[in-house]
mmCIF file of C-alpha atoms in Angstrom:
data_model
loop_
_atom_site.group_PDB
_atom_site.id
_atom_site.type_symbol
_atom_site.label_atom_id
_atom_site.label_comp_id
_atom_site.label_asym_id
_atom_site.label_seq_id
_atom_site.Cartn_x
_atom_site.Cartn_y
_atom_site.Cartn_z
ATOM 1 C CA MET A 199 0.000 0.000 0.000
ATOM 2 C CA PRO A 200 2.548 2.536 -0.977
ATOM 3 C CA THR A 201 1.563 6.132 -0.511
ATOM 4 C CA THR A 202 4.312 7.904 -2.431
ATOM 5 C CA PRO A 203 5.966 7.255 -5.792
ATOM 6 C CA ALA A 204 8.505 4.462 -5.831
ATOM 7 C CA THR A 205 11.262 6.836 -6.751
ATOM 8 C CA ALA A 206 10.335 9.385 -4.093
ATOM 9 C CA THR A 207 12.835 10.587 -1.569
ATOM 10 C CA HIS A 208 12.591 12.664 1.552
ATOM 11 C CA SER A 209 15.055 15.220 2.748
ATOM 12 C CA SER A 210 17.332 14.499 5.652
ATOM 13 C CA SER A 211 18.237 17.062 8.281
ATOM 14 C CA ASN A 212 21.267 18.130 6.223
ATOM 15 C CA GLY A 213 19.144 18.710 3.107
ATOM 16 C CA SER A 214 20.318 15.688 1.108
ATOM 17 C CA ALA A 215 17.814 13.289 -0.439
ATOM 18 C CA GLU A 216 17.450 9.785 0.984
ATOM 19 C CA ALA A 217 15.658 6.731 -0.403
ATOM 20 C CA ILE A 218 12.438 5.870 1.441
ATOM 21 C CA MET A 219 13.131 2.922 3.700
ATOM 22 C CA LEU A 220 10.625 0.473 5.182
ATOM 23 C CA GLU A 221 10.830 -1.674 8.288
ATOM 24 C CA LEU A 222 11.167 -5.397 7.566
ATOM 25 C CA VAL A 223 9.500 -7.656 10.134
ATOM 26 C CA ASP A 224 9.165 -11.343 10.939
ATOM 27 C CA GLU A 225 5.847 -13.201 11.142
ATOM 28 C CA SER A 226 5.258 -11.934 14.697
ATOM 29 C CA GLY A 227 5.812 -8.294 13.674
ATOM 30 C CA THR A 228 9.265 -7.967 15.244
ATOM 31 C CA THR A 229 11.588 -5.641 13.329
ATOM 32 C CA ILE A 230 14.430 -7.527 11.634
ATOM 33 C CA GLY A 231 15.881 -4.873 9.313
ATOM 34 C CA THR A 232 15.089 -2.333 6.622
ATOM 35 C CA ALA A 233 14.714 -2.282 2.848
ATOM 36 C CA GLU A 234 14.220 0.377 0.194
ATOM 37 C CA LYS A 235 10.520 0.803 -0.584
ATOM 38 C CA LEU A 236 10.415 -0.424 -4.186
ATOM 39 C CA ALA A 237 12.770 -3.325 -3.450
ATOM 40 C CA ALA A 238 10.471 -4.494 -0.632
ATOM 41 C CA HIS A 239 7.542 -4.651 -3.076
ATOM 42 C CA GLN A 240 9.302 -6.435 -5.947
ATOM 43 C CA ALA A 241 8.337 -10.107 -6.334
ATOM 44 C CA PRO A 242 8.260 -12.187 -4.261
ATOM 45 C CA GLY A 243 8.041 -9.256 -1.806
ATOM 46 C CA ARG A 244 9.594 -8.869 1.634
ATOM 47 C CA LEU A 245 7.403 -8.804 4.737
ATOM 48 C CA HIS A 246 7.293 -5.236 6.032
ATOM 49 C CA ARG A 247 5.336 -3.050 8.448
ATOM 50 C CA ALA A 248 2.341 -1.091 7.144
ATOM 51 C CA PHE A 249 -0.816 0.592 8.437
ATOM 52 C CA SER A 250 -4.411 1.061 7.283
ATOM 53 C CA VAL A 251 -6.814 3.728 8.535
ATOM 54 C CA PHE A 252 -10.635 3.663 8.447
ATOM 55 C CA LEU A 253 -12.314 6.967 9.309
ATOM 56 C CA PHE A 254 -16.058 7.493 9.656
ATOM 57 C CA ASP A 255 -18.334 10.521 9.821
ATOM 58 C CA GLU A 256 -20.983 11.136 12.482
ATOM 59 C CA ARG A 257 -23.493 9.118 10.417
ATOM 60 C CA GLY A 258 -21.286 6.016 10.429
ATOM 61 C CA ARG A 259 -20.227 6.371 6.788
ATOM 62 C CA LEU A 260 -16.725 5.257 5.772
ATOM 63 C CA LEU A 261 -14.380 7.704 4.054
ATOM 64 C CA LEU A 262 -12.957 6.058 0.925
ATOM 65 C CA GLN A 263 -10.257 7.453 -1.324
ATOM 66 C CA ARG A 264 -9.550 6.772 -4.983
ATOM 67 C CA ARG A 265 -5.789 6.546 -5.375
ATOM 68 C CA ALA A 266 -4.300 9.165 -7.709
ATOM 69 C CA LEU A 267 -3.590 8.078 -11.286
ATOM 70 C CA GLY A 268 0.080 8.984 -10.865
ATOM 71 C CA LYS A 269 0.686 6.343 -8.165
ATOM 72 C CA TYR A 270 3.146 3.654 -9.223
ATOM 73 C CA HIS A 271 1.164 0.934 -7.429
ATOM 74 C CA SER A 272 -2.602 0.414 -7.794
ATOM 75 C CA PRO A 273 -3.325 3.812 -9.401
ATOM 76 C CA GLY A 274 -6.930 4.908 -9.837
ATOM 77 C CA VAL A 275 -8.491 2.261 -7.592
ATOM 78 C CA TRP A 276 -10.670 2.815 -4.541
ATOM 79 C CA SER A 277 -9.310 1.931 -1.118
ATOM 80 C CA ASN A 278 -9.711 2.640 2.584
ATOM 81 C CA THR A 279 -9.279 6.121 4.048
ATOM 82 C CA CYS A 280 -5.483 5.979 4.172
ATOM 83 C CA CYS A 281 -2.732 3.391 4.086
ATOM 84 C CA GLY A 282 1.027 3.429 4.016
ATOM 85 C CA HIS A 283 4.225 2.558 5.824
ATOM 86 C CA PRO A 284 5.914 3.905 8.941
ATOM 87 C CA TYR A 285 9.496 5.030 8.524
ATOM 88 C CA PRO A 286 11.949 2.762 10.356
ATOM 89 C CA GLY A 287 11.592 3.477 14.074
ATOM 90 C CA GLU A 288 8.350 5.476 13.633
ATOM 91 C CA ALA A 289 5.380 4.243 15.664
ATOM 92 C CA PRO A 290 2.622 2.919 13.356
ATOM 93 C CA PHE A 291 0.003 5.078 15.131
ATOM 94 C CA ALA A 292 2.086 8.228 14.526
ATOM 95 C CA ALA A 293 2.648 7.273 10.886
ATOM 96 C CA ALA A 294 -1.080 6.662 10.376
ATOM 97 C CA ALA A 295 -1.990 10.091 11.780
ATOM 98 C CA ARG A 296 0.809 11.777 9.811
ATOM 99 C CA ARG A 297 -0.113 10.243 6.466
ATOM 100 C CA THR A 298 -3.848 10.845 6.939
ATOM 101 C CA HIS A 299 -3.072 14.533 7.369
ATOM 102 C CA GLU A 300 -0.592 14.598 4.468
ATOM 103 C CA GLU A 301 -2.913 12.790 2.038
ATOM 104 C CA LEU A 302 -6.323 14.119 3.088
ATOM 105 C CA GLY A 303 -5.662 17.311 5.051
ATOM 106 C CA ILE A 304 -7.515 16.022 8.104
ATOM 107 C CA SER A 305 -6.468 14.914 11.566
ATOM 108 C CA PRO A 306 -8.331 11.834 12.824
ATOM 109 C CA SER A 307 -10.343 12.085 16.033
ATOM 110 C CA LEU A 308 -10.597 9.252 18.563
ATOM 111 C CA MET A 309 -8.314 7.097 16.424
ATOM 112 C CA ALA A 310 -7.746 3.722 18.072
ATOM 113 C CA ALA A 311 -5.843 0.549 17.278
ATOM 114 C CA ALA A 312 -7.975 -2.170 15.661
ATOM 115 C CA GLY A 313 -5.517 -5.080 15.596
ATOM 116 C CA THR A 314 -3.123 -6.323 12.936
ATOM 117 C CA VAL A 315 -3.395 -8.489 9.842
ATOM 118 C CA ARG A 316 -0.718 -10.184 7.765
ATOM 119 C CA TYR A 317 -1.263 -10.776 4.037
ATOM 120 C CA ASN A 318 0.372 -11.449 0.689
ATOM 121 C CA HIS A 319 -1.359 -9.750 -2.273
ATOM 122 C CA PRO A 320 0.369 -9.762 -5.684
ATOM 123 C CA ASP A 321 -0.678 -6.998 -8.095
ATOM 124 C CA PRO A 322 -0.844 -8.542 -11.584
ATOM 125 C CA ALA A 323 -0.939 -5.127 -13.275
ATOM 126 C CA SER A 324 2.389 -3.923 -11.858
ATOM 127 C CA GLY A 325 4.053 -7.202 -10.871
ATOM 128 C CA LEU A 326 4.559 -5.785 -7.365
ATOM 129 C CA VAL A 327 3.700 -7.722 -4.212
ATOM 130 C CA GLU A 328 2.170 -6.563 -0.933
ATOM 131 C CA GLN A 329 3.767 -8.711 1.786
ATOM 132 C CA GLU A 330 2.594 -6.750 4.803
ATOM 133 C CA PHE A 331 2.196 -6.903 8.551
ATOM 134 C CA ASN A 332 -0.515 -4.270 8.730
ATOM 135 C CA HIS A 333 -1.523 -2.241 11.812
ATOM 136 C CA LEU A 334 -5.208 -1.243 11.638
ATOM 137 C CA TYR A 335 -6.769 1.953 13.014
ATOM 138 C CA VAL A 336 -10.330 3.265 13.195
ATOM 139 C CA GLY A 337 -11.483 6.761 14.070
ATOM 140 C CA LEU A 338 -13.604 9.753 13.139
ATOM 141 C CA ALA A 339 -13.211 12.270 10.335
ATOM 142 C CA GLN A 340 -14.658 15.481 11.700
ATOM 143 C CA ASP A 341 -13.211 17.837 9.066
ATOM 144 C CA VAL A 342 -13.924 18.144 5.349
ATOM 145 C CA PRO A 343 -11.185 16.268 3.444
ATOM 146 C CA ARG A 344 -8.770 18.437 1.466
ATOM 147 C CA PRO A 345 -6.947 15.768 -0.565
ATOM 148 C CA ASP A 346 -3.449 16.196 -1.970
ATOM 149 C CA PRO A 347 -4.050 15.577 -5.724
ATOM 150 C CA GLU A 348 -0.656 13.867 -6.046
ATOM 151 C CA GLU A 349 -1.906 11.188 -3.633
ATOM 152 C CA VAL A 350 -5.704 11.111 -3.899
ATOM 153 C CA GLY A 351 -7.916 11.363 -6.984
ATOM 154 C CA GLU A 352 -11.203 11.747 -5.106
ATOM 155 C CA THR A 353 -12.954 10.908 -1.849
ATOM 156 C CA VAL A 354 -16.435 9.807 -0.876
ATOM 157 C CA PHE A 355 -18.277 8.811 2.307
ATOM 158 C CA VAL A 356 -20.269 5.569 1.937
ATOM 159 C CA THR A 357 -22.671 3.524 4.033
ATOM 160 C CA ALA A 358 -22.083 -0.213 4.399
ATOM 161 C CA ALA A 359 -24.757 -0.879 1.744
ATOM 162 C CA GLU A 360 -23.257 1.669 -0.659
ATOM 163 C CA LEU A 361 -19.832 0.090 -0.197
ATOM 164 C CA THR A 362 -21.221 -3.304 -1.200
ATOM 165 C CA GLU A 363 -22.569 -1.781 -4.436
ATOM 166 C CA ARG A 364 -19.349 0.113 -5.180
ATOM 167 C CA HIS A 365 -17.171 -2.907 -4.464
ATOM 168 C CA ALA A 366 -19.175 -4.989 -6.951
ATOM 169 C CA GLU A 367 -18.574 -2.315 -9.597
ATOM 170 C CA GLY A 368 -14.857 -1.960 -8.698
ATOM 171 C CA PRO A 369 -12.033 -1.352 -9.055
ATOM 172 C CA PHE A 370 -10.748 -1.608 -5.462
ATOM 173 C CA SER A 371 -7.252 -2.204 -4.130
ATOM 174 C CA ALA A 372 -6.255 -5.864 -3.780
ATOM 175 C CA TRP A 373 -5.814 -5.478 -0.009
ATOM 176 C CA PHE A 374 -9.032 -3.567 0.708
ATOM 177 C CA MET A 375 -11.349 -6.419 1.749
ATOM 178 C CA THR A 376 -8.599 -8.098 3.780
ATOM 179 C CA VAL A 377 -7.989 -5.024 5.921
ATOM 180 C CA LEU A 378 -11.678 -4.089 6.133
ATOM 181 C CA ASP A 379 -12.694 -7.548 7.323
ATOM 182 C CA ALA A 380 -9.894 -7.589 9.918
ATOM 183 C CA ALA A 381 -10.978 -4.163 11.237
ATOM 184 C CA ARG A 382 -14.741 -4.898 11.337
ATOM 185 C CA PRO A 383 -14.995 -5.667 15.083
ATOM 186 C CA ALA A 384 -13.437 -2.293 15.969
ATOM 187 C CA ILE A 385 -15.504 -0.566 13.260
ATOM 188 C CA ARG A 386 -18.726 -1.965 14.747
ATOM 189 C CA GLU A 387 -17.670 -0.832 18.198
ATOM 190 C CA LEU A 388 -16.999 2.694 16.895
ATOM 191 C CA THR A 389 -20.059 3.120 14.662
ATOM 192 C CA GLY A 390 -22.659 1.098 16.567
ATOM 193 C CA PRO A 391 -24.953 -1.661 15.290
ATOM 194 C CA SER A 392 -27.248 0.644 13.323
ATOM 195 C CA ALA A 393 -24.484 1.557 10.863
ATOM 196 C CA GLY A 394 -24.501 -1.984 9.506
ATOM 197 C CA TRP A 395 -20.782 -2.685 9.407
#
């Protein structure tokens, strides 16, 4: 679930550009090293730490984003509110809040951990592989999204029934249903039984 172009860099404290590095983990989620972002996603993929965020409005509707067309991985598909990778040594919760603000211009309210899920999803279109140990978070979106067009093509709030219709029409990210299903118990606790999640 990359959130920046594969060739992207970020500036270090001395102003030089550095490759984006991800945290490699074992099957229990213990850090075992680092790898450059694109290298970690090339087949067969290397298991690395990731996060997925699900934000809801006061009516219990889920905020979806359509990934920008310029993304190197899964461009133009619908997915959960926000997903990405912590930098090595960055707490997943902090990374989830940071990227939600960077991508959507909103700060989550009452964001809480919703467990973890491990998966392996190849992307036939790009040949890249998502081998991820994913930390899940649920919370509220109390501001109007102001998406960064380099990251997000569009956003929409959907009910559980509307999501079922949209998902049938597609296209959605390969990992979407895996992370949604894993987060459902926490989603139900947040939104209540009437929301239908």
